[in-house]
Structures are given as C-alpha cells and as structure tokens.
mmCIF file of C-alpha atoms in Angstrom:
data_model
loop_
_atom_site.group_PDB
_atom_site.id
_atom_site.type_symbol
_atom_site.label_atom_id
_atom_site.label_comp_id
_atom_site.label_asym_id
_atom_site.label_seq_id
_atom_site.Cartn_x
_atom_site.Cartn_y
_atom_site.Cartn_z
ATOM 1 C CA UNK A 227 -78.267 -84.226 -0.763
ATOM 2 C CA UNK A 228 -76.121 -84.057 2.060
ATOM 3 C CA UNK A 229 -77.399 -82.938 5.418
ATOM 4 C CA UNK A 230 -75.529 -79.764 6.770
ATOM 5 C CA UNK A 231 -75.194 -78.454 10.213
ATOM 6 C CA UNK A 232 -74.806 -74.560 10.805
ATOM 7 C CA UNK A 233 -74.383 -74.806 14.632
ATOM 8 C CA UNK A 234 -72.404 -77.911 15.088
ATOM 9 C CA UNK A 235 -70.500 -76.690 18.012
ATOM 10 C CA UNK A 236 -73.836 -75.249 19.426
ATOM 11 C CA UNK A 237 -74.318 -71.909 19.747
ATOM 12 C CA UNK A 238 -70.850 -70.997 20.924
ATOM 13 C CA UNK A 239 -69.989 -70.068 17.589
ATOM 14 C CA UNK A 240 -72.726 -67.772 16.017
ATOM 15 C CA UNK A 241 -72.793 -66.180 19.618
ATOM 16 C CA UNK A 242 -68.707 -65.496 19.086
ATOM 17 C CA UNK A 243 -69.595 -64.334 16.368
ATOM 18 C CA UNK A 244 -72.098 -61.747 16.817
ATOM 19 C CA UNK A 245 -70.054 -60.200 19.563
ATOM 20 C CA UNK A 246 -67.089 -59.974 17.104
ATOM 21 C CA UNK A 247 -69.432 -58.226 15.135
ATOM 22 C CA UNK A 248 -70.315 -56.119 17.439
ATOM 23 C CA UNK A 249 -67.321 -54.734 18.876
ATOM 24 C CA UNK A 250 -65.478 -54.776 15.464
ATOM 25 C CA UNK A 251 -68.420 -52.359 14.188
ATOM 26 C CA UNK A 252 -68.337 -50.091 17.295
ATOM 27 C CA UNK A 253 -64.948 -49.403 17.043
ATOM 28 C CA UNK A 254 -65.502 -49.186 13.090
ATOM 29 C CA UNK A 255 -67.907 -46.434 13.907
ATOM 30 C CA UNK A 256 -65.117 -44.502 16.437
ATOM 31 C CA UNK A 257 -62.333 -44.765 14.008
ATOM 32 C CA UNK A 258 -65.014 -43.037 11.585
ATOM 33 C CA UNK A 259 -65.752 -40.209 13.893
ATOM 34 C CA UNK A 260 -61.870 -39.530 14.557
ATOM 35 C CA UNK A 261 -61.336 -39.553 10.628
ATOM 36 C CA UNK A 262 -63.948 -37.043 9.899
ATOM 37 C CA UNK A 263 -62.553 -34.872 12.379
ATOM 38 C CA UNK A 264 -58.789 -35.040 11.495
ATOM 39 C CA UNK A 265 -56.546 -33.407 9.630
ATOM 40 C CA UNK A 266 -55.480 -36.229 7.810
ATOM 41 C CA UNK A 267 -58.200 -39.025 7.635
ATOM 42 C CA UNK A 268 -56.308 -41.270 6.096
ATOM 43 C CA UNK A 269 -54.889 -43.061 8.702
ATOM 44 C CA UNK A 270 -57.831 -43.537 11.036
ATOM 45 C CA UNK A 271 -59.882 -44.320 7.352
ATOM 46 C CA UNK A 272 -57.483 -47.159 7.422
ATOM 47 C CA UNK A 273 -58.228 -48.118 11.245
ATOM 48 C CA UNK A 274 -62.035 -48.470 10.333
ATOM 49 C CA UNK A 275 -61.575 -50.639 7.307
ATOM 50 C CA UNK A 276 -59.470 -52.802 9.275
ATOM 51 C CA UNK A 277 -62.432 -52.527 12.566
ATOM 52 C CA UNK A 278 -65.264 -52.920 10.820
ATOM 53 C CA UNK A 279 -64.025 -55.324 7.604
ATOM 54 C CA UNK A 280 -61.627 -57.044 9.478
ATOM 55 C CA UNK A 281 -62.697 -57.639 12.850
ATOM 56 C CA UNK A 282 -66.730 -57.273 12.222
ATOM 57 C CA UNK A 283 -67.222 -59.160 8.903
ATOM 58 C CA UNK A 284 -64.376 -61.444 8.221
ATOM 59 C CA UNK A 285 -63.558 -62.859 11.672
ATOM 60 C CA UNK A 286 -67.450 -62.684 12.301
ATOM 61 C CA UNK A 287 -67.295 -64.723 8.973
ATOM 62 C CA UNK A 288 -64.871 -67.096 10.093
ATOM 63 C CA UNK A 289 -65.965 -67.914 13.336
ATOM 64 C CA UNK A 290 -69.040 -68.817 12.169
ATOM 65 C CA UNK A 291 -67.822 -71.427 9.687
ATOM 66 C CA UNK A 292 -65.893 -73.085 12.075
ATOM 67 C CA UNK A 293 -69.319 -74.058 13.545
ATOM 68 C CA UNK A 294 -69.988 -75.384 10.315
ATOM 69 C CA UNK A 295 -69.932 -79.121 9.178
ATOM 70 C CA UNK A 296 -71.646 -81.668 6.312
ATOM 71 C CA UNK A 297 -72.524 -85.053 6.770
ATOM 72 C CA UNK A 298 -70.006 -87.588 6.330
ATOM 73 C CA UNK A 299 -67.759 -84.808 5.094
ATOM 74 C CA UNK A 300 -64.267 -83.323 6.316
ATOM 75 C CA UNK A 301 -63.935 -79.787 5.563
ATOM 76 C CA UNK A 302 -60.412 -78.445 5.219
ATOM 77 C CA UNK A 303 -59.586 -74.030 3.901
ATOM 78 C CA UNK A 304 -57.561 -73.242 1.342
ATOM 79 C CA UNK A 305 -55.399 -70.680 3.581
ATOM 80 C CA UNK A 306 -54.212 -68.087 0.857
ATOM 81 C CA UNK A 307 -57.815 -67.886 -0.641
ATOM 82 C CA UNK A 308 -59.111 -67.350 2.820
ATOM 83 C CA UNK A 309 -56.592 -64.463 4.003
ATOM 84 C CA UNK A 310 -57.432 -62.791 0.397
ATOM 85 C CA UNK A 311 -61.276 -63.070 1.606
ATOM 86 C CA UNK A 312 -60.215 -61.102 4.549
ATOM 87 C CA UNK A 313 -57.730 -58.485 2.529
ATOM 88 C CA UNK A 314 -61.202 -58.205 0.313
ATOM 89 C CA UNK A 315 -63.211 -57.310 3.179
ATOM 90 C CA UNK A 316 -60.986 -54.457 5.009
ATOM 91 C CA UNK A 317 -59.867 -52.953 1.468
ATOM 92 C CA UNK A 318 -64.165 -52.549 0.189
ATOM 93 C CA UNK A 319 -64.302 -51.194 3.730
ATOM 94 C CA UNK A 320 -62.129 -48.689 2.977
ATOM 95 C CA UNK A 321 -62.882 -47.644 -0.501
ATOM 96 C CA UNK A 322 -66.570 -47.527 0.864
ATOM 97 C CA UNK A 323 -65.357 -45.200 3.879
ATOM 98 C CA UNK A 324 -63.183 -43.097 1.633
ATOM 99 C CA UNK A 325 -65.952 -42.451 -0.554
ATOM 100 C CA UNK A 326 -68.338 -41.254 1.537
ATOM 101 C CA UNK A 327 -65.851 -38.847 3.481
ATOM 102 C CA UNK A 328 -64.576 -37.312 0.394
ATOM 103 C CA UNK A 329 -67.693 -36.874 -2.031
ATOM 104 C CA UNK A 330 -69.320 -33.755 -1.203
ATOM 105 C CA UNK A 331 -72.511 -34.750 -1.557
ATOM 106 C CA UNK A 332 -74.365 -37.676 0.861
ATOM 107 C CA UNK A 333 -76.679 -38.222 -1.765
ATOM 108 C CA UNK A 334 -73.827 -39.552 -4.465
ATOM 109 C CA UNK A 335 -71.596 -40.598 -2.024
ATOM 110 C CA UNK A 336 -73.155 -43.298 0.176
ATOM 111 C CA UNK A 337 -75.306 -44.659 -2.883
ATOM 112 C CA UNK A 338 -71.786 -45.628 -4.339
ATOM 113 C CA UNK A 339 -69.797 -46.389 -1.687
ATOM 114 C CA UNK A 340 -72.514 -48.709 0.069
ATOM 115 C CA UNK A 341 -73.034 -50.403 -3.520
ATOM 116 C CA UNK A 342 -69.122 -51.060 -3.955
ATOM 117 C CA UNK A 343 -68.821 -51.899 0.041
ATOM 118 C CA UNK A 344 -71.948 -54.246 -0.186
ATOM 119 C CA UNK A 345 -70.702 -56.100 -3.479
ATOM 120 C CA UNK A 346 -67.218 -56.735 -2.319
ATOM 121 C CA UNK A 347 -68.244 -57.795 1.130
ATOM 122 C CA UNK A 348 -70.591 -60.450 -0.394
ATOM 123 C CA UNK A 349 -67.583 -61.289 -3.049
ATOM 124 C CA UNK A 350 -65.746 -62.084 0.276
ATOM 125 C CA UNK A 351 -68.343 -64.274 1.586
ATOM 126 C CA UNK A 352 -68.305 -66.479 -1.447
ATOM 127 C CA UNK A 353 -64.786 -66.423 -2.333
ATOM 128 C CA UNK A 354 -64.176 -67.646 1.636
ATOM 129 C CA UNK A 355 -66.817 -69.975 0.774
ATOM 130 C CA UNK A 356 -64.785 -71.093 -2.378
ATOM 131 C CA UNK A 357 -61.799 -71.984 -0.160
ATOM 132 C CA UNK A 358 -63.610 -74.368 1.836
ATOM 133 C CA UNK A 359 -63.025 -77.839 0.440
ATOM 134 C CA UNK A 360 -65.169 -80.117 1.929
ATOM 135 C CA UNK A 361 -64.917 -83.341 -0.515
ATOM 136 C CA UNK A 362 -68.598 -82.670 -1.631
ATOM 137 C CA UNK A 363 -70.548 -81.235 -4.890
ATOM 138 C CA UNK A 364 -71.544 -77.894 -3.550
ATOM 139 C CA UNK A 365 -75.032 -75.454 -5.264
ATOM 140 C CA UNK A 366 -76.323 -72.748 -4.403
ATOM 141 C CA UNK A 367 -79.707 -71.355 -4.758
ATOM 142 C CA UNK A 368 -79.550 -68.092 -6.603
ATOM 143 C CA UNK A 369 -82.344 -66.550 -4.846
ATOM 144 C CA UNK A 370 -80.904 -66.763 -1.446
ATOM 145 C CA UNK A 371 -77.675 -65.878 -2.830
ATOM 146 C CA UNK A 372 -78.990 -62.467 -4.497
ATOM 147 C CA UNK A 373 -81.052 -62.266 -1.227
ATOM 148 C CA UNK A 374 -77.905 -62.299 0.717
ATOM 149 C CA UNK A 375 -75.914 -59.751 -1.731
ATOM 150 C CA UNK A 376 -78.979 -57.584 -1.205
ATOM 151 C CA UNK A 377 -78.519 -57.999 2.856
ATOM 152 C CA UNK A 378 -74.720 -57.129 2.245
ATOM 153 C CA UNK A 379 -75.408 -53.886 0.262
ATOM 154 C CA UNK A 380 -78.363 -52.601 2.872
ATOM 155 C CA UNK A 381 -75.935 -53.787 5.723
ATOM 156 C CA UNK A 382 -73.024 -51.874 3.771
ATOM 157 C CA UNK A 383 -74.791 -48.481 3.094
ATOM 158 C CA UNK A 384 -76.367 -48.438 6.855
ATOM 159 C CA UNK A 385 -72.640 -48.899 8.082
ATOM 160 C CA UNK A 386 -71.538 -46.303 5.852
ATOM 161 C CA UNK A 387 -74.556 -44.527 6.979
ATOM 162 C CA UNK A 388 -73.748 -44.795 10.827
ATOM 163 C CA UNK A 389 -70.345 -43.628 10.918
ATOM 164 C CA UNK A 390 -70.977 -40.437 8.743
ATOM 165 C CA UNK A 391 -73.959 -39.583 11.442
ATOM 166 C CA UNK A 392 -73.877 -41.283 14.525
ATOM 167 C CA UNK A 393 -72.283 -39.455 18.174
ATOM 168 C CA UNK A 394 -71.872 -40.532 21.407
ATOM 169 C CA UNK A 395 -70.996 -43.802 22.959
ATOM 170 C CA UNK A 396 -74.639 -44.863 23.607
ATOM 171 C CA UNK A 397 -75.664 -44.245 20.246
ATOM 172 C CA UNK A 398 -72.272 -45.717 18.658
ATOM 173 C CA UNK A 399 -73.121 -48.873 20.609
ATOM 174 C CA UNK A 400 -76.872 -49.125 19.198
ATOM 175 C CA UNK A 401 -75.398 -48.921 15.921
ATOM 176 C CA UNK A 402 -73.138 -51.642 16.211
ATOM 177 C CA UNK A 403 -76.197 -54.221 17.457
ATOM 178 C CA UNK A 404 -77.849 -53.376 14.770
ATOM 179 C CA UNK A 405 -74.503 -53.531 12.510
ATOM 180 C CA UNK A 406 -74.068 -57.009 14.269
ATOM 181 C CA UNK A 407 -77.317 -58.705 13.059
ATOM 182 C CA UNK A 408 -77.093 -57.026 9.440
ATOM 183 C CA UNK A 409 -73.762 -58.784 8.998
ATOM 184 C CA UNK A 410 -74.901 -62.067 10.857
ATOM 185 C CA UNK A 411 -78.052 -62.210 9.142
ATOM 186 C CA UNK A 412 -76.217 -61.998 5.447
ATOM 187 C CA UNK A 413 -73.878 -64.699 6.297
ATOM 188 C CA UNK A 414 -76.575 -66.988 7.547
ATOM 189 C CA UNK A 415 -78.361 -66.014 4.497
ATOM 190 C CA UNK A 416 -75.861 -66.958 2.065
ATOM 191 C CA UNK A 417 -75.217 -70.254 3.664
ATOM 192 C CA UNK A 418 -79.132 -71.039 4.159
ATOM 193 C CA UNK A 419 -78.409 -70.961 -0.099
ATOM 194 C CA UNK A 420 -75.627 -73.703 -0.342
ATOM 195 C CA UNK A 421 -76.652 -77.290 -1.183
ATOM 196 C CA UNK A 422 -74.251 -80.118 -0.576
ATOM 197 C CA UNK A 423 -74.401 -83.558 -3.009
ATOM 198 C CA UNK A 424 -72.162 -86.438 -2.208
ATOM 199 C CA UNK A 425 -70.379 -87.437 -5.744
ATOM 200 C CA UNK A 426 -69.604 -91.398 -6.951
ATOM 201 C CA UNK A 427 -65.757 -91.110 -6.571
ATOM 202 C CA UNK A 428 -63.823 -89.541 -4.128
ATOM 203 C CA UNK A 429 -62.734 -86.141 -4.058
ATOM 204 C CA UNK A 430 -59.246 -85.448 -2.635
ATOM 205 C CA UNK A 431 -58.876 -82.356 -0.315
ATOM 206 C CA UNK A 432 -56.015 -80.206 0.729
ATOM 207 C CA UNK A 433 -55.831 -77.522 2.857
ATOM 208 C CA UNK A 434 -55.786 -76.858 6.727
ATOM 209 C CA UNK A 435 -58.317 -78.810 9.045
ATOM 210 C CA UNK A 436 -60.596 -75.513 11.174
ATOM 211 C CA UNK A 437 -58.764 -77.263 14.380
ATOM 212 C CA UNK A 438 -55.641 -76.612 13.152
ATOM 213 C CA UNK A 439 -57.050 -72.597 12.467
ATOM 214 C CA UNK A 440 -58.472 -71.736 15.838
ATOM 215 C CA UNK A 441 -54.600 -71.475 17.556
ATOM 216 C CA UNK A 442 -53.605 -68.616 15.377
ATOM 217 C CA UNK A 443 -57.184 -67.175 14.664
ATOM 218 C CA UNK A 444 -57.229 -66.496 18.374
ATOM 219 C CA UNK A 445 -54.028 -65.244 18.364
ATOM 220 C CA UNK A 446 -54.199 -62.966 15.414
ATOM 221 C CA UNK A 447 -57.484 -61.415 16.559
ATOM 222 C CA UNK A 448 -56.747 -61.086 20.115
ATOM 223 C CA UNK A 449 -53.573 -58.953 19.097
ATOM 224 C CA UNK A 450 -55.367 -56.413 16.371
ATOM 225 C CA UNK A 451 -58.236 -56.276 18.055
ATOM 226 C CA UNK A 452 -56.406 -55.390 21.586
ATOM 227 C CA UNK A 453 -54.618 -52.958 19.420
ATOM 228 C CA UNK A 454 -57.784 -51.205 17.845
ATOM 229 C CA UNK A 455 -59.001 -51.092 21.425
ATOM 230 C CA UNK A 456 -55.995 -49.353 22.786
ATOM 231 C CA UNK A 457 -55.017 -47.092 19.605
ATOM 232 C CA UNK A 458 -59.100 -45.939 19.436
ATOM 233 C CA UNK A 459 -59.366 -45.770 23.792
ATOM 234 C CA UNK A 460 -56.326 -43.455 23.682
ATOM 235 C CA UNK A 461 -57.642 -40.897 21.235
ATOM 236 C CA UNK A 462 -61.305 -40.800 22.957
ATOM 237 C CA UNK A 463 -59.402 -40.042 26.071
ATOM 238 C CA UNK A 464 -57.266 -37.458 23.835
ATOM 239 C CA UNK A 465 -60.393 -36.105 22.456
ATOM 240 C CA UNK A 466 -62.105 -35.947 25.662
ATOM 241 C CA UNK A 467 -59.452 -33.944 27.179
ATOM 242 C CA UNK A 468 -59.168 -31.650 24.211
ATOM 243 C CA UNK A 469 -63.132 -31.280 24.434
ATOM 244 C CA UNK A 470 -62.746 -29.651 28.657
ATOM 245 C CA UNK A 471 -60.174 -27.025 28.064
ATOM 246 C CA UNK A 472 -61.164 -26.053 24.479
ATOM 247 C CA UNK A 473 -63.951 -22.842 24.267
ATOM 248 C CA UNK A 474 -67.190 -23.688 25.198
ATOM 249 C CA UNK A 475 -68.468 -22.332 21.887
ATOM 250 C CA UNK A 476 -66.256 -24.524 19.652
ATOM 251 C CA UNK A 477 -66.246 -27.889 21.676
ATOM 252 C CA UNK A 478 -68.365 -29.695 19.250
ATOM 253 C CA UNK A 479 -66.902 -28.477 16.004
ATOM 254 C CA UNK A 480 -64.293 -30.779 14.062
ATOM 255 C CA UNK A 481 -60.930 -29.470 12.435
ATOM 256 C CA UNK A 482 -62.166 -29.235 8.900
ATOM 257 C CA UNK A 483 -60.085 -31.113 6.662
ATOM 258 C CA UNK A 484 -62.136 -30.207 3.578
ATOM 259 C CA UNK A 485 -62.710 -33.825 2.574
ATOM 260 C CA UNK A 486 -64.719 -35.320 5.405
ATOM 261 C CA UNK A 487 -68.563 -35.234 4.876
ATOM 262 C CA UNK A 488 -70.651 -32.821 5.267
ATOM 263 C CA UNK A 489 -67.803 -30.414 4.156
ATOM 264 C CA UNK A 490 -68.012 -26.928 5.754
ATOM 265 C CA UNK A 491 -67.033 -23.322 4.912
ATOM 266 C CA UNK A 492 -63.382 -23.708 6.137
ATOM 267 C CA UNK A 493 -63.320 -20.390 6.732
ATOM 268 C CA UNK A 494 -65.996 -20.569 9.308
ATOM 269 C CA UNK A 495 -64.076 -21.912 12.077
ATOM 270 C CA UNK A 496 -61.805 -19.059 12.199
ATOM 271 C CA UNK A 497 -63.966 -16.153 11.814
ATOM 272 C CA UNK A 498 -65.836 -17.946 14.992
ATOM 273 C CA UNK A 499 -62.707 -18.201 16.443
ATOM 274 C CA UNK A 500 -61.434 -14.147 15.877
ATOM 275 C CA UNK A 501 -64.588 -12.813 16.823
ATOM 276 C CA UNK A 502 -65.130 -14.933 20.105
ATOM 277 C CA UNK A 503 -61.090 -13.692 20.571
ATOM 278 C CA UNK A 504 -62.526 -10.196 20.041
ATOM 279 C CA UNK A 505 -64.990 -10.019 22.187
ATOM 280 C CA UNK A 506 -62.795 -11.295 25.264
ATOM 281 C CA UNK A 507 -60.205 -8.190 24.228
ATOM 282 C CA UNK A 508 -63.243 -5.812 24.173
ATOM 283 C CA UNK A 509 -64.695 -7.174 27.071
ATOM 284 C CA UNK A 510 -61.152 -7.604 29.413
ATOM 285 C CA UNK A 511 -60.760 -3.255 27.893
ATOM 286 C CA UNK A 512 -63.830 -2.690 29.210
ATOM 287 C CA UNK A 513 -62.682 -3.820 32.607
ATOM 288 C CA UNK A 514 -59.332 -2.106 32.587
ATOM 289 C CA UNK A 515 -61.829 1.307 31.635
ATOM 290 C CA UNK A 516 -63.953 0.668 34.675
ATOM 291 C CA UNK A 517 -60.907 0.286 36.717
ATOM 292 C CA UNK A 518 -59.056 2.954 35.937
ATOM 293 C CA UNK A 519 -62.015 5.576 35.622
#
C-alpha cells in the first residue's frame, strides 16, 4: 500500500481551505436571508447555491486536494469531470435551498432538502475524487466513506438549517465556522477512507498536472467570489438603508413572497400597515381639533 500525504504543502492548504469555507458559507447564509425576504427568490436562491456550493464546498474541495500527493505517484484531474463535480455541488445547493424556502412546512422541508443536499454534495466529493488519476489502484473503506456521506448530510441539513434561521452578522459569522469545519471535516473524512496500491504494469495518465490548475483556480475564484462580495455588500447596504427610514413597527418584517419559509398570512402586512396609517390620520385630526378649538 502506498503511503499518502494529506498536507504535502503543509498546512497552507487545509488552512486555504477552511477560510474558503468560511466565507463561501457566510455569504451562502446572506444570499439566504435576502431570498427569503424578496419578492422573487429566485435569483438570490441562485447566489447561495453558487456561495455556499461553489465557493464553500467545491473550491474548499479543491484546494485541499492540491495539498494532496501518493508516494511515488503523479497525480494529474480529469478537467471536465472535475468542473461537473463543481456544477454538482452549486445545483444540490440549490435544489436543497429551494426546497426548504418553498415547502410550507420545516418539518418536511429541511428533512428532504438536507437529505438530497447531503447526498449530492458527497456524490461531488467522490466523483472529483474519480477525476483524479494518479497512476495507482485506488479502495476505499466503506465505513469511512458512509461515515463521510453521513458528515455531508448533517453538514447539509445544518446549512439548510442556518440560513432559514439565523440573523445578524455576528450570528451569520458563527454559523459559517461551524459550516467551515462540517464541510472540512467530511472531506478529510472521505479521504482518511481511500487506500492507494501500486499495480505490476504501468498505468498511463492524462489529464492536467494541479500546477498547471492553481493559475486559473485563483483566477476564477478571485473573480466570483469578489463578485458575491460586492453583489451581497450592496444589498446589505440597500437593506440597511431601507431598514432607517422604513416604520419603526415594520422594520423587521420581510416582503412576503408566499414561498419563503415560515410562510405568513400575506394579508398581515397590510392590515399592520392601514391601521398604523390610521392611527397617524386620527392622531394628526386630533391635532388640527385641538388647534382649531
């Protein structure tokens, strides 16, 4: 059995890794609270899949496995398998996410969605396991593996979980640390599970070298994950702002869009609304009254 190293590059890569977690599930979580309180979700549902699946498990994926190396082996990625790893992750994300927002009921709808989320975000972690070719006879050991899949559902229905519930930037950023080790913890998990053999003839590779990867990795993560940043910054500040000069008694209610989770009586916001009107008119005739009398 071949000896393999997790942290070859030290621990620049698992600590990369765990921030990429971090701030790709914090701004997951954001994108979350701006969908539940729009009109039309879908957009920002889209912006958290691509956060939290893209950012906050896949790159946290990949940057991890470029600290990974096997004796006497050279490991080269089967590019189009490994982008459809990372199309798996963001598009579980977001049937996860668009499950819980528009089934009625929490107790159906994260159950489900956290199962389906869980499931394909492990199926990503194998399949970008699957494009690694490293010229080696690679096992696995099936209790670490369900172990990990286990990890990924628990990590998947506490994400789920999080951005249904959690408010406020302090509490949006605890979530994410803990988001952070889940997803860490099942990656490190499933690759605790995989044995390498060396086998009597040689195996030919083909693929890209991870040297040849980090260039555009950078590049490609820099630019979407800038862009989250800016596109999620902008509509706190927009939110903020709509927060000071909205009524006091309304500030912390969301437009309804009667498919976010927990759904309300969508009436409710406007008969708060009319009578809060009304009793400004009543009070500003009382005042004309007093004057004129």
């Amino acid at each position: 059995m071949l000896e393999l190293d997790h942290f070859s590059s030290g621990w620049v890569n698992p600590v990369l890794a765990y921030a990429m977690s971090v701030i790709g599930s914090a701004l997951g979580l954001r994108a979350a609270v701006h969908a539940r309180g729009s009109r039309h979700p879908g957009g920002w549902l889209f912006t958290a899949a691509v956060a939290l699946g893209g950012c906050g498990i896949w790159v946290m994926h990949f940057i991890a496995m470029l600290g990974f190396s096997i004796e006497g082996a050279r490991i080269q990625y089967d590019m189009p398998m490994t982008l459809l790893s990372a199309a798996i992750a963001i598009v579980v994300v977001w049937i996860g996410l668009s499950i819980v927002v528009r089934v009625p009921r929490e107790a159906v709808g994260l159950p489900i969605g956290g199962a389906i989320t869980g499931l394909g975000v492990a199926a990503m972690h194998y399949l970008g396991m699957y494009a690694m070719h490293p010229g080696a006879h690679i096992q696995y050991n099936t209790a670490l593996v369900v172990l990990s899949v286990v990890i990924a559902v628990v990590a998947a229905t506490a994400a789920l979980w999080f951005m249904l519930h959690v408010r406020g930037f302090l509490n949006t950023l605890g979530s994410a640390l803990v988001m952070g080790i889940a997803v860490c913890g099942m990656h490190y998990t499933g690759m605790a599970a995989m044995r390498a053999h060396a086998v009597d003839h040689e195996m030919s590779t083909s693929g890209a070298d991870p040297i040849e990867l980090i260039t555009p990795l950078m590049l490609v993560v820099t630019v979407v994950t800038m862009t989250l940043i800016v596109v999620v910054g902008l509509a706190e500040i927009d939110s903020s702002s709509q927060r000071a000069t909205s009524l006091p008694d309304l500030e912390a209610e969301p437009v309804n869009s009667g498919r976010e989770w927990p759904r309300r009586d969508p009436n409710a916001g406007a008969a708060q609304r009319e009578s809060v009107v009304s009793l400004r008119a009543f009070d500003e005739s009382s005042n004309r009254a007093a004057v004129d009398s």
